[in-house]
């Protein structure tokens, strides 16, 4: 179920991003770009950045992705990405390796003169380069390539960072006039695995080498390029820092607080920092020609906001000594929480439908019986059809009787006369031909079929109330005032009538023959006997036939009572599935609202309860009260949710947590649902709910289709993030209440939230303000009210550079804080890890591929 909801929510968010006015103004890259990932640990970053870039850049189809990993890395989405190449390398083959020299040996295996992997790596890099060459039409200029290298600090393979980075730059550089390379180092501060000491030592080793790579005197030369004839060519790097900029990004912020999404924020920083540096902004772009260029004047801004200047930023990172500082960043966004909105709307829609279905009109129990054809008229008719009719009583006149005279029996009671005339023959005939026949027909009758057919017909014809009506009418509890209690009343009536008939029979049997009102003839003895016999069978056995029919009626009441209980159990189970689905949707919506964060997700449930209810009422007012229950919408709910033969074989079934199909399957809206590393429902607990039934899954899919078609596209949901947040903030406020939140109040809160959450994702030890260089950038609609407010606020007392990237969108605003000027020794990660590093080195571990003595002492 989680996967179905993930797809539904993601598809809605993707659809919103395509709507005019929401996010059709995606930014574009000026120069071609390539992302190089080194090591298995960078696999998650590779997959995430392909997704983030695709949503952020309008020319993301021209970005190349290259990942160097070990052959032990399992396949993921990157292996199937059309713009990605993954080079898997078996460093040691069948040879065993020791942990204490693993990092050094990895480097030696890579540069081994007789190994053939360099040829294969060159070939794959050229394949990636061809992809870049074919994407030239997507970019404003093809003179420069922006190469972003991503590594994990504690990944052993980062020892190859200079070799792989320079080789990639050399191969890509044959298609471009220049290649500008940035490095993004990912630090996992939160992880405390069994090998934390070794991992920290690897991280410190890499940071020491990185400090060397960024020195002005750093130079490099190695035979890394390989031709098709296996000829090797040197790759050279003249004395200068290896990377233009180096970002250190952690999963903890400056205050040491762990980020809830792990390194997800770091991937956002990479995406947006790359955009700042490589943003399309020349006047010759298609966007500019069409009048939609990124650079738009900000109405009402006091002095204007600056654009990103890479030279100025690098200059701010360098101290008086000339040593190049490192950079980090923080990222936050305020957006319409579209995925949480989708789930809240879906739940409120399902809840609204259920509320309408549960609101069945009151029907007296007697009327229920009549509609179910269980009233006495129908039950008597069934009883009469079960027992032979009165005409068969004529056959009893043929029963052989004793040759007695009328005078001998005229003073007898009817019981005595029957015994004298027939013995047990008449009773035996009645038992065999009347009672036996009735019992046989009763045994062959499918008592519940008519009820089931009526219930099925009623549920189909009245999709709004049918399911709940049948369940309510068949409720056997005494307090229900439903058909079963009325049925028992009718049964008691029949039993009283039967008791009266039995008393009448007893009285009749006790009567004297000559007192009975049959035709008597004088001096015709045999004729009087015949007349008495005919009278006797008509009256006595006619009464017995009536009692038999009452017995049949009473027995049918009992059986129909059981049939009603069974019908109630069936329809109650169907309703339970409907209500369990509603409960699951409620839990999912509430979990997602909480995940949106404490402010952006506030009042989601009560606000969208009102919105959905208003949309549904409006549709019903215009198109009829049963609009949502028509056949082409919800239709026959009972048939949708009930058991089907294929359910027994798992078709369409599944557990509560399973999905249907792969993560790339289309969502309910028909749009392809993006894949995300951590879904909005990750970790949701469905404890207390049974496994999801196949009928629930069918109903969920129908509800999703209806919700997309009927609710999510409605006008009340088409709001900018500012309008939506303000209305949600005031959802519980009464008219003219002085506590109503104003737009300025909202903007003040959002501005503070953005700044708090965009705190730098790196913990430093003693980093004073005088060494700190900061720049802050907003991404969003430059003429939006909140953007103007935020930029004006930044201008009041800022001591840092402020800028913005104009994007024609109304779904939110993002903020990227950049900070730099610190060095390796300022990192808490380095200071804590140095203790382990020194201990491991002292124990004989060899981490470096070069002489450790040649590394600058930090």
mmCIF file of C-alpha atoms in Angstrom, residues 143-509:
data_model
loop_
_atom_site.group_PDB
_atom_site.id
_atom_site.type_symbol
_atom_site.label_atom_id
_atom_site.label_comp_id
_atom_site.label_asym_id
_atom_site.label_seq_id
_atom_site.Cartn_x
_atom_site.Cartn_y
_atom_site.Cartn_z
ATOM 1 C CA UNK A 143 33.226 26.344 -24.580
ATOM 2 C CA UNK A 144 33.488 25.069 -21.026
ATOM 3 C CA UNK A 145 32.550 21.949 -19.104
ATOM 4 C CA UNK A 146 31.614 22.108 -15.441
ATOM 5 C CA UNK A 147 32.795 18.895 -13.812
ATOM 6 C CA UNK A 148 31.535 18.106 -10.310
ATOM 7 C CA UNK A 149 33.365 15.356 -8.423
ATOM 8 C CA UNK A 150 31.544 13.714 -5.513
ATOM 9 C CA UNK A 151 33.285 11.462 -2.979
ATOM 10 C CA UNK A 152 32.700 10.208 0.551
ATOM 11 C CA UNK A 153 35.437 11.086 3.027
ATOM 12 C CA UNK A 154 35.523 7.561 4.475
ATOM 13 C CA UNK A 155 35.404 5.629 1.178
ATOM 14 C CA UNK A 156 38.696 3.791 0.535
ATOM 15 C CA UNK A 157 38.434 4.495 -3.202
ATOM 16 C CA UNK A 158 38.796 8.246 -2.601
ATOM 17 C CA UNK A 159 42.570 7.631 -2.679
ATOM 18 C CA UNK A 160 42.092 7.696 -6.481
ATOM 19 C CA UNK A 161 40.454 11.122 -6.520
ATOM 20 C CA UNK A 162 43.318 13.033 -8.221
ATOM 21 C CA UNK A 163 43.907 10.316 -10.827
ATOM 22 C CA UNK A 164 40.276 9.797 -11.793
ATOM 23 C CA UNK A 165 39.412 13.512 -11.676
ATOM 24 C CA UNK A 166 42.353 14.508 -13.881
ATOM 25 C CA UNK A 167 41.775 11.623 -16.292
ATOM 26 C CA UNK A 168 38.103 12.559 -16.640
ATOM 27 C CA UNK A 169 39.055 16.199 -17.131
ATOM 28 C CA UNK A 170 41.586 15.234 -19.809
ATOM 29 C CA UNK A 171 39.135 13.029 -21.724
ATOM 30 C CA UNK A 172 36.245 15.482 -21.469
ATOM 31 C CA UNK A 173 38.581 18.382 -22.179
ATOM 32 C CA UNK A 174 39.144 17.172 -25.735
ATOM 33 C CA UNK A 175 35.634 18.412 -26.540
ATOM 34 C CA UNK A 176 35.843 21.695 -24.618
ATOM 35 C CA UNK A 177 38.185 24.651 -24.370
ATOM 36 C CA UNK A 178 38.340 24.320 -20.598
ATOM 37 C CA UNK A 179 37.143 22.090 -17.792
ATOM 38 C CA UNK A 180 36.350 23.625 -14.419
ATOM 39 C CA UNK A 181 36.306 21.052 -11.617
ATOM 40 C CA UNK A 182 34.705 21.300 -8.195
ATOM 41 C CA UNK A 183 34.902 18.704 -5.446
ATOM 42 C CA UNK A 184 32.108 17.819 -3.046
ATOM 43 C CA UNK A 185 33.219 15.770 -0.042
ATOM 44 C CA UNK A 186 30.448 14.019 1.880
ATOM 45 C CA UNK A 187 30.972 13.395 5.578
ATOM 46 C CA UNK A 188 28.766 10.941 7.487
ATOM 47 C CA UNK A 189 29.039 12.177 11.056
ATOM 48 C CA UNK A 190 25.957 10.285 12.224
ATOM 49 C CA UNK A 191 27.207 6.809 11.441
ATOM 50 C CA UNK A 192 28.590 4.785 14.333
ATOM 51 C CA UNK A 193 29.241 1.432 12.713
ATOM 52 C CA UNK A 194 31.475 -1.301 14.037
ATOM 53 C CA UNK A 195 34.364 0.123 12.020
ATOM 54 C CA UNK A 196 33.990 3.764 13.090
ATOM 55 C CA UNK A 197 37.681 4.001 14.063
ATOM 56 C CA UNK A 198 38.900 2.716 10.711
ATOM 57 C CA UNK A 199 36.355 4.815 8.773
ATOM 58 C CA UNK A 200 37.410 7.947 10.621
ATOM 59 C CA UNK A 201 41.051 7.158 9.875
ATOM 60 C CA UNK A 202 40.278 6.804 6.164
ATOM 61 C CA UNK A 203 38.441 10.135 6.301
ATOM 62 C CA UNK A 204 41.368 11.887 7.963
ATOM 63 C CA UNK A 205 43.763 10.350 5.409
ATOM 64 C CA UNK A 206 41.731 11.779 2.570
ATOM 65 C CA UNK A 207 41.428 15.212 4.199
ATOM 66 C CA UNK A 208 45.219 15.361 4.657
ATOM 67 C CA UNK A 209 45.670 14.523 0.978
ATOM 68 C CA UNK A 210 42.988 17.042 0.018
ATOM 69 C CA UNK A 211 44.865 19.757 1.884
ATOM 70 C CA UNK A 212 47.875 18.947 -0.299
ATOM 71 C CA UNK A 213 45.774 18.925 -3.508
ATOM 72 C CA UNK A 214 44.526 22.434 -2.788
ATOM 73 C CA UNK A 215 47.960 23.936 -2.180
ATOM 74 C CA UNK A 216 49.177 26.440 -4.794
ATOM 75 C CA UNK A 217 52.273 24.308 -5.404
ATOM 76 C CA UNK A 218 50.407 21.041 -6.033
ATOM 77 C CA UNK A 219 51.452 19.385 -9.307
ATOM 78 C CA UNK A 220 50.623 15.977 -10.783
ATOM 79 C CA UNK A 221 51.697 13.813 -13.711
ATOM 80 C CA UNK A 222 50.877 10.165 -14.464
ATOM 81 C CA UNK A 223 50.394 7.981 -17.596
ATOM 82 C CA UNK A 224 46.625 7.612 -17.295
ATOM 83 C CA UNK A 225 45.296 8.132 -20.826
ATOM 84 C CA UNK A 226 45.290 4.922 -22.876
ATOM 85 C CA UNK A 227 44.725 4.722 -26.644
ATOM 86 C CA UNK A 228 43.054 1.879 -28.516
ATOM 87 C CA UNK A 229 46.565 0.455 -29.144
ATOM 88 C CA UNK A 230 47.244 0.430 -25.407
ATOM 89 C CA UNK A 231 49.657 3.377 -25.683
ATOM 90 C CA UNK A 232 49.792 5.455 -22.518
ATOM 91 C CA UNK A 233 49.855 9.237 -22.387
ATOM 92 C CA UNK A 234 50.673 11.380 -19.386
ATOM 93 C CA UNK A 235 47.995 13.451 -17.728
ATOM 94 C CA UNK A 236 49.576 16.584 -16.262
ATOM 95 C CA UNK A 237 48.472 19.157 -13.767
ATOM 96 C CA UNK A 238 50.573 22.319 -13.443
ATOM 97 C CA UNK A 239 51.271 23.719 -9.948
ATOM 98 C CA UNK A 240 47.952 25.077 -8.674
ATOM 99 C CA UNK A 241 45.034 23.882 -6.546
ATOM 100 C CA UNK A 242 43.509 20.779 -8.130
ATOM 101 C CA UNK A 243 39.899 21.897 -7.674
ATOM 102 C CA UNK A 244 38.333 25.260 -8.293
ATOM 103 C CA UNK A 245 36.166 24.913 -5.164
ATOM 104 C CA UNK A 246 35.965 22.246 -2.483
ATOM 105 C CA UNK A 247 32.743 21.825 -0.513
ATOM 106 C CA UNK A 248 32.655 19.764 2.691
ATOM 107 C CA UNK A 249 29.086 18.668 3.391
ATOM 108 C CA UNK A 250 27.960 16.706 6.421
ATOM 109 C CA UNK A 251 24.777 15.151 7.793
ATOM 110 C CA UNK A 252 25.056 17.399 10.892
ATOM 111 C CA UNK A 253 24.691 21.157 11.036
ATOM 112 C CA UNK A 254 26.879 23.735 12.748
ATOM 113 C CA UNK A 255 25.260 23.070 16.105
ATOM 114 C CA UNK A 256 25.883 19.353 15.828
ATOM 115 C CA UNK A 257 22.219 18.506 15.246
ATOM 116 C CA UNK A 258 21.708 15.565 12.935
ATOM 117 C CA UNK A 259 19.733 16.208 9.755
ATOM 118 C CA UNK A 260 16.559 14.044 9.607
ATOM 119 C CA UNK A 261 17.139 13.236 5.943
ATOM 120 C CA UNK A 262 20.764 12.241 6.364
ATOM 121 C CA UNK A 263 22.778 13.529 3.428
ATOM 122 C CA UNK A 264 19.691 14.413 1.413
ATOM 123 C CA UNK A 265 20.274 18.090 2.180
ATOM 124 C CA UNK A 266 23.857 17.774 0.949
ATOM 125 C CA UNK A 267 22.626 16.541 -2.431
ATOM 126 C CA UNK A 268 20.307 19.564 -2.639
ATOM 127 C CA UNK A 269 23.275 21.844 -1.906
ATOM 128 C CA UNK A 270 25.302 20.220 -4.698
ATOM 129 C CA UNK A 271 22.453 20.688 -7.148
ATOM 130 C CA UNK A 272 21.859 24.342 -6.250
ATOM 131 C CA UNK A 273 25.518 25.314 -5.838
ATOM 132 C CA UNK A 274 26.176 23.956 -9.308
ATOM 133 C CA UNK A 275 23.263 26.008 -10.621
ATOM 134 C CA UNK A 276 24.654 29.210 -9.084
ATOM 135 C CA UNK A 277 27.982 28.665 -10.786
ATOM 136 C CA UNK A 278 26.678 27.460 -14.135
ATOM 137 C CA UNK A 279 23.408 29.292 -14.528
ATOM 138 C CA UNK A 280 22.137 30.283 -17.936
ATOM 139 C CA UNK A 281 21.954 34.055 -18.025
ATOM 140 C CA UNK A 282 23.165 35.382 -21.377
ATOM 141 C CA UNK A 283 20.764 37.323 -23.583
ATOM 142 C CA UNK A 284 20.999 34.870 -26.439
ATOM 143 C CA UNK A 285 19.082 32.032 -24.815
ATOM 144 C CA UNK A 286 15.719 30.900 -25.994
ATOM 145 C CA UNK A 287 14.235 32.057 -22.710
ATOM 146 C CA UNK A 288 15.543 35.573 -23.239
ATOM 147 C CA UNK A 289 14.309 35.739 -26.809
ATOM 148 C CA UNK A 290 10.874 34.629 -25.636
ATOM 149 C CA UNK A 291 10.843 37.328 -22.993
ATOM 150 C CA UNK A 292 11.204 34.931 -20.082
ATOM 151 C CA UNK A 293 14.832 35.429 -19.150
ATOM 152 C CA UNK A 294 15.950 34.628 -15.619
ATOM 153 C CA UNK A 295 17.024 38.197 -14.914
ATOM 154 C CA UNK A 296 13.854 40.062 -13.958
ATOM 155 C CA UNK A 297 13.660 43.281 -11.951
ATOM 156 C CA UNK A 298 12.440 42.888 -8.428
ATOM 157 C CA UNK A 299 9.644 45.347 -7.842
ATOM 158 C CA UNK A 300 9.911 47.078 -4.505
ATOM 159 C CA UNK A 301 13.397 45.849 -3.595
ATOM 160 C CA UNK A 302 15.377 48.578 -1.848
ATOM 161 C CA UNK A 303 18.770 48.394 -3.542
ATOM 162 C CA UNK A 304 18.658 45.218 -5.613
ATOM 163 C CA UNK A 305 20.195 41.829 -4.970
ATOM 164 C CA UNK A 306 23.407 40.579 -6.445
ATOM 165 C CA UNK A 307 24.133 37.574 -8.608
ATOM 166 C CA UNK A 308 26.621 34.864 -7.787
ATOM 167 C CA UNK A 309 30.213 35.716 -8.736
ATOM 168 C CA UNK A 310 32.551 32.741 -8.578
ATOM 169 C CA UNK A 311 35.733 34.826 -8.519
ATOM 170 C CA UNK A 312 34.414 36.948 -5.675
ATOM 171 C CA UNK A 313 33.386 33.857 -3.742
ATOM 172 C CA UNK A 314 36.830 32.240 -4.146
ATOM 173 C CA UNK A 315 38.468 35.483 -3.142
ATOM 174 C CA UNK A 316 36.383 35.536 0.020
ATOM 175 C CA UNK A 317 37.640 32.042 0.899
ATOM 176 C CA UNK A 318 41.325 32.996 0.749
ATOM 177 C CA UNK A 319 43.025 34.426 3.802
ATOM 178 C CA UNK A 320 46.002 36.716 4.059
ATOM 179 C CA UNK A 321 48.369 33.768 3.720
ATOM 180 C CA UNK A 322 46.912 32.922 0.313
ATOM 181 C CA UNK A 323 45.897 29.450 1.427
ATOM 182 C CA UNK A 324 42.642 28.484 -0.320
ATOM 183 C CA UNK A 325 39.819 27.916 2.137
ATOM 184 C CA UNK A 326 37.117 25.311 1.958
ATOM 185 C CA UNK A 327 33.380 25.880 1.602
ATOM 186 C CA UNK A 328 30.179 24.397 2.884
ATOM 187 C CA UNK A 329 26.514 25.204 2.593
ATOM 188 C CA UNK A 330 23.035 24.916 3.968
ATOM 189 C CA UNK A 331 19.776 24.491 2.131
ATOM 190 C CA UNK A 332 16.093 24.923 2.984
ATOM 191 C CA UNK A 333 12.871 25.351 1.105
ATOM 192 C CA UNK A 334 9.371 26.535 1.766
ATOM 193 C CA UNK A 335 6.971 24.953 -0.679
ATOM 194 C CA UNK A 336 3.441 23.774 -0.935
ATOM 195 C CA UNK A 337 3.794 20.284 0.583
ATOM 196 C CA UNK A 338 2.216 18.750 -2.511
ATOM 197 C CA UNK A 339 2.751 15.128 -1.578
ATOM 198 C CA UNK A 340 1.305 15.622 1.883
ATOM 199 C CA UNK A 341 -1.557 17.603 0.345
ATOM 200 C CA UNK A 342 -2.276 14.747 -2.058
ATOM 201 C CA UNK A 343 -2.550 12.251 0.799
ATOM 202 C CA UNK A 344 -4.626 14.584 2.967
ATOM 203 C CA UNK A 345 -7.027 15.228 0.082
ATOM 204 C CA UNK A 346 -7.236 11.511 -0.739
ATOM 205 C CA UNK A 347 -8.079 10.693 2.877
ATOM 206 C CA UNK A 348 -10.648 13.467 3.203
ATOM 207 C CA UNK A 349 -12.227 12.415 -0.100
ATOM 208 C CA UNK A 350 -12.473 8.778 1.055
ATOM 209 C CA UNK A 351 -13.812 9.956 4.419
ATOM 210 C CA UNK A 352 -16.412 12.179 2.730
ATOM 211 C CA UNK A 353 -17.611 9.323 0.549
ATOM 212 C CA UNK A 354 -17.827 6.986 3.546
ATOM 213 C CA UNK A 355 -19.726 9.578 5.555
ATOM 214 C CA UNK A 356 -22.271 9.898 2.763
ATOM 215 C CA UNK A 357 -22.600 6.128 2.461
ATOM 216 C CA UNK A 358 -23.065 5.707 6.203
ATOM 217 C CA UNK A 359 -25.813 8.334 6.296
ATOM 218 C CA UNK A 360 -28.587 5.914 5.297
ATOM 219 C CA UNK A 361 -32.218 7.063 5.585
ATOM 220 C CA UNK A 362 -34.271 5.650 8.469
ATOM 221 C CA UNK A 363 -36.548 2.820 7.359
ATOM 222 C CA UNK A 364 -39.042 1.135 9.728
ATOM 223 C CA UNK A 365 -38.251 -2.515 10.355
ATOM 224 C CA UNK A 366 -41.584 -3.600 8.890
ATOM 225 C CA UNK A 367 -40.774 -1.755 5.675
ATOM 226 C CA UNK A 368 -37.349 -3.380 5.634
ATOM 227 C CA UNK A 369 -39.026 -6.799 5.831
ATOM 228 C CA UNK A 370 -41.361 -5.913 2.989
ATOM 229 C CA UNK A 371 -38.469 -4.752 0.756
ATOM 230 C CA UNK A 372 -36.510 -7.880 1.610
ATOM 231 C CA UNK A 373 -39.692 -9.915 0.891
ATOM 232 C CA UNK A 374 -39.595 -11.380 4.375
ATOM 233 C CA UNK A 375 -42.985 -10.090 5.568
ATOM 234 C CA UNK A 376 -45.792 -12.526 6.311
ATOM 235 C CA UNK A 377 -47.367 -12.174 2.876
ATOM 236 C CA UNK A 378 -44.222 -13.383 1.147
ATOM 237 C CA UNK A 379 -43.365 -15.956 3.813
ATOM 238 C CA UNK A 380 -46.852 -17.493 3.694
ATOM 239 C CA UNK A 381 -46.626 -17.667 -0.058
ATOM 240 C CA UNK A 382 -43.313 -19.553 0.220
ATOM 241 C CA UNK A 383 -44.793 -21.912 2.844
ATOM 242 C CA UNK A 384 -47.765 -22.625 0.589
ATOM 243 C CA UNK A 385 -45.446 -23.439 -2.290
ATOM 244 C CA UNK A 386 -43.451 -25.836 -0.115
ATOM 245 C CA UNK A 387 -46.471 -27.923 1.018
ATOM 246 C CA UNK A 388 -48.923 -29.603 -1.427
ATOM 247 C CA UNK A 389 -52.083 -27.633 -2.087
ATOM 248 C CA UNK A 390 -55.583 -28.450 -0.807
ATOM 249 C CA UNK A 391 -56.421 -30.336 -3.960
ATOM 250 C CA UNK A 392 -54.225 -33.185 -2.873
ATOM 251 C CA UNK A 393 -56.485 -33.715 0.148
ATOM 252 C CA UNK A 394 -58.974 -35.225 -2.323
ATOM 253 C CA UNK A 395 -56.530 -38.090 -2.779
ATOM 254 C CA UNK A 396 -57.051 -39.051 0.850
ATOM 255 C CA UNK A 397 -60.627 -40.061 0.052
ATOM 256 C CA UNK A 398 -59.182 -43.075 -1.707
ATOM 257 C CA UNK A 399 -57.602 -44.433 1.465
ATOM 258 C CA UNK A 400 -59.073 -47.854 2.273
ATOM 259 C CA UNK A 401 -61.392 -47.675 5.287
ATOM 260 C CA UNK A 402 -62.962 -50.349 7.483
ATOM 261 C CA UNK A 403 -66.475 -51.538 6.587
ATOM 262 C CA UNK A 404 -68.313 -49.994 9.499
ATOM 263 C CA UNK A 405 -71.762 -48.527 9.687
ATOM 264 C CA UNK A 406 -72.480 -44.915 10.398
ATOM 265 C CA UNK A 407 -74.516 -45.864 13.415
ATOM 266 C CA UNK A 408 -71.491 -47.536 14.967
ATOM 267 C CA UNK A 409 -69.369 -44.365 14.780
ATOM 268 C CA UNK A 410 -71.899 -41.526 15.166
ATOM 269 C CA UNK A 411 -71.424 -41.300 18.961
ATOM 270 C CA UNK A 412 -67.634 -41.497 18.698
ATOM 271 C CA UNK A 413 -65.233 -38.544 18.834
ATOM 272 C CA UNK A 414 -63.518 -37.666 15.571
ATOM 273 C CA UNK A 415 -60.237 -39.117 16.908
ATOM 274 C CA UNK A 416 -61.978 -42.423 17.696
ATOM 275 C CA UNK A 417 -63.773 -42.434 14.369
ATOM 276 C CA UNK A 418 -60.444 -41.939 12.504
ATOM 277 C CA UNK A 419 -58.923 -44.852 14.405
ATOM 278 C CA UNK A 420 -61.964 -47.066 13.662
ATOM 279 C CA UNK A 421 -62.105 -46.132 9.973
ATOM 280 C CA UNK A 422 -58.420 -45.839 8.988
ATOM 281 C CA UNK A 423 -56.239 -46.923 11.832
ATOM 282 C CA UNK A 424 -52.849 -45.233 11.156
ATOM 283 C CA UNK A 425 -53.317 -45.141 7.383
ATOM 284 C CA UNK A 426 -54.570 -41.542 7.109
ATOM 285 C CA UNK A 427 -51.864 -40.189 9.387
ATOM 286 C CA UNK A 428 -49.219 -42.170 7.506
ATOM 287 C CA UNK A 429 -50.515 -40.899 4.155
ATOM 288 C CA UNK A 430 -50.380 -37.285 5.371
ATOM 289 C CA UNK A 431 -46.916 -37.723 6.817
ATOM 290 C CA UNK A 432 -45.554 -39.237 3.622
ATOM 291 C CA UNK A 433 -47.354 -37.142 1.010
ATOM 292 C CA UNK A 434 -47.625 -33.798 2.783
ATOM 293 C CA UNK A 435 -45.062 -33.471 5.578
ATOM 294 C CA UNK A 436 -42.382 -35.492 3.771
ATOM 295 C CA UNK A 437 -42.924 -33.578 0.528
ATOM 296 C CA UNK A 438 -42.714 -30.228 2.330
ATOM 297 C CA UNK A 439 -39.531 -31.232 4.157
ATOM 298 C CA UNK A 440 -37.967 -32.388 0.905
ATOM 299 C CA UNK A 441 -38.739 -29.103 -0.830
ATOM 300 C CA UNK A 442 -37.486 -27.181 2.181
ATOM 301 C CA UNK A 443 -34.230 -29.147 2.173
ATOM 302 C CA UNK A 444 -33.695 -28.457 -1.520
ATOM 303 C CA UNK A 445 -34.492 -24.737 -1.257
ATOM 304 C CA UNK A 446 -31.613 -22.225 -1.316
ATOM 305 C CA UNK A 447 -33.045 -20.047 1.409
ATOM 306 C CA UNK A 448 -30.431 -17.290 1.179
ATOM 307 C CA UNK A 449 -30.307 -16.948 -2.596
ATOM 308 C CA UNK A 450 -33.139 -14.452 -2.836
ATOM 309 C CA UNK A 451 -31.591 -12.358 -0.074
ATOM 310 C CA UNK A 452 -28.205 -12.398 -1.734
ATOM 311 C CA UNK A 453 -29.685 -11.462 -5.083
ATOM 312 C CA UNK A 454 -31.649 -8.630 -3.542
ATOM 313 C CA UNK A 455 -28.606 -7.392 -1.622
ATOM 314 C CA UNK A 456 -26.426 -7.518 -4.713
ATOM 315 C CA UNK A 457 -29.072 -5.722 -6.753
ATOM 316 C CA UNK A 458 -29.669 -3.100 -4.075
ATOM 317 C CA UNK A 459 -25.943 -2.404 -3.640
ATOM 318 C CA UNK A 460 -25.542 -2.018 -7.417
ATOM 319 C CA UNK A 461 -28.623 0.141 -7.905
ATOM 320 C CA UNK A 462 -27.953 2.339 -4.854
ATOM 321 C CA UNK A 463 -24.176 2.776 -4.816
ATOM 322 C CA UNK A 464 -24.481 5.576 -2.259
ATOM 323 C CA UNK A 465 -26.319 3.652 0.479
ATOM 324 C CA UNK A 466 -26.713 0.088 -0.742
ATOM 325 C CA UNK A 467 -23.711 -1.455 0.987
ATOM 326 C CA UNK A 468 -24.346 0.155 4.374
ATOM 327 C CA UNK A 469 -28.131 -0.252 4.028
ATOM 328 C CA UNK A 470 -27.918 -4.019 3.593
ATOM 329 C CA UNK A 471 -25.475 -4.275 6.509
ATOM 330 C CA UNK A 472 -27.757 -2.159 8.720
ATOM 331 C CA UNK A 473 -30.947 -3.955 7.711
ATOM 332 C CA UNK A 474 -29.394 -7.368 8.400
ATOM 333 C CA UNK A 475 -27.949 -6.393 11.785
ATOM 334 C CA UNK A 476 -29.075 -9.065 14.293
ATOM 335 C CA UNK A 477 -28.391 -7.051 17.451
ATOM 336 C CA UNK A 478 -31.455 -6.233 19.506
ATOM 337 C CA UNK A 479 -30.703 -2.511 19.528
ATOM 338 C CA UNK A 480 -30.475 -2.296 15.749
ATOM 339 C CA UNK A 481 -34.242 -2.063 15.067
ATOM 340 C CA UNK A 482 -33.519 -3.939 11.872
ATOM 341 C CA UNK A 483 -35.042 -6.742 9.824
ATOM 342 C CA UNK A 484 -33.874 -9.662 12.044
ATOM 343 C CA UNK A 485 -35.736 -8.312 15.098
ATOM 344 C CA UNK A 486 -38.867 -7.709 12.982
ATOM 345 C CA UNK A 487 -38.460 -11.181 11.520
ATOM 346 C CA UNK A 488 -38.533 -12.654 15.030
ATOM 347 C CA UNK A 489 -41.731 -10.724 15.699
ATOM 348 C CA UNK A 490 -43.319 -12.242 12.604
ATOM 349 C CA UNK A 491 -42.116 -15.669 13.662
ATOM 350 C CA UNK A 492 -43.734 -15.211 17.059
ATOM 351 C CA UNK A 493 -46.963 -14.211 15.313
ATOM 352 C CA UNK A 494 -46.812 -17.376 13.221
ATOM 353 C CA UNK A 495 -46.117 -19.482 16.308
ATOM 354 C CA UNK A 496 -49.129 -17.988 18.118
ATOM 355 C CA UNK A 497 -51.262 -18.683 15.074
ATOM 356 C CA UNK A 498 -49.940 -22.250 14.949
ATOM 357 C CA UNK A 499 -50.681 -22.757 18.659
ATOM 358 C CA UNK A 500 -54.223 -21.542 18.040
ATOM 359 C CA UNK A 501 -54.612 -23.943 15.124
ATOM 360 C CA UNK A 502 -53.377 -26.826 17.233
ATOM 361 C CA UNK A 503 -55.906 -25.987 19.949
ATOM 362 C CA UNK A 504 -58.567 -25.821 17.258
ATOM 363 C CA UNK A 505 -57.434 -29.243 15.987
ATOM 364 C CA UNK A 506 -57.624 -30.715 19.465
ATOM 365 C CA UNK A 507 -61.123 -29.329 19.882
ATOM 366 C CA UNK A 508 -62.123 -30.664 16.497
ATOM 367 C CA UNK A 509 -60.780 -34.149 17.279
#
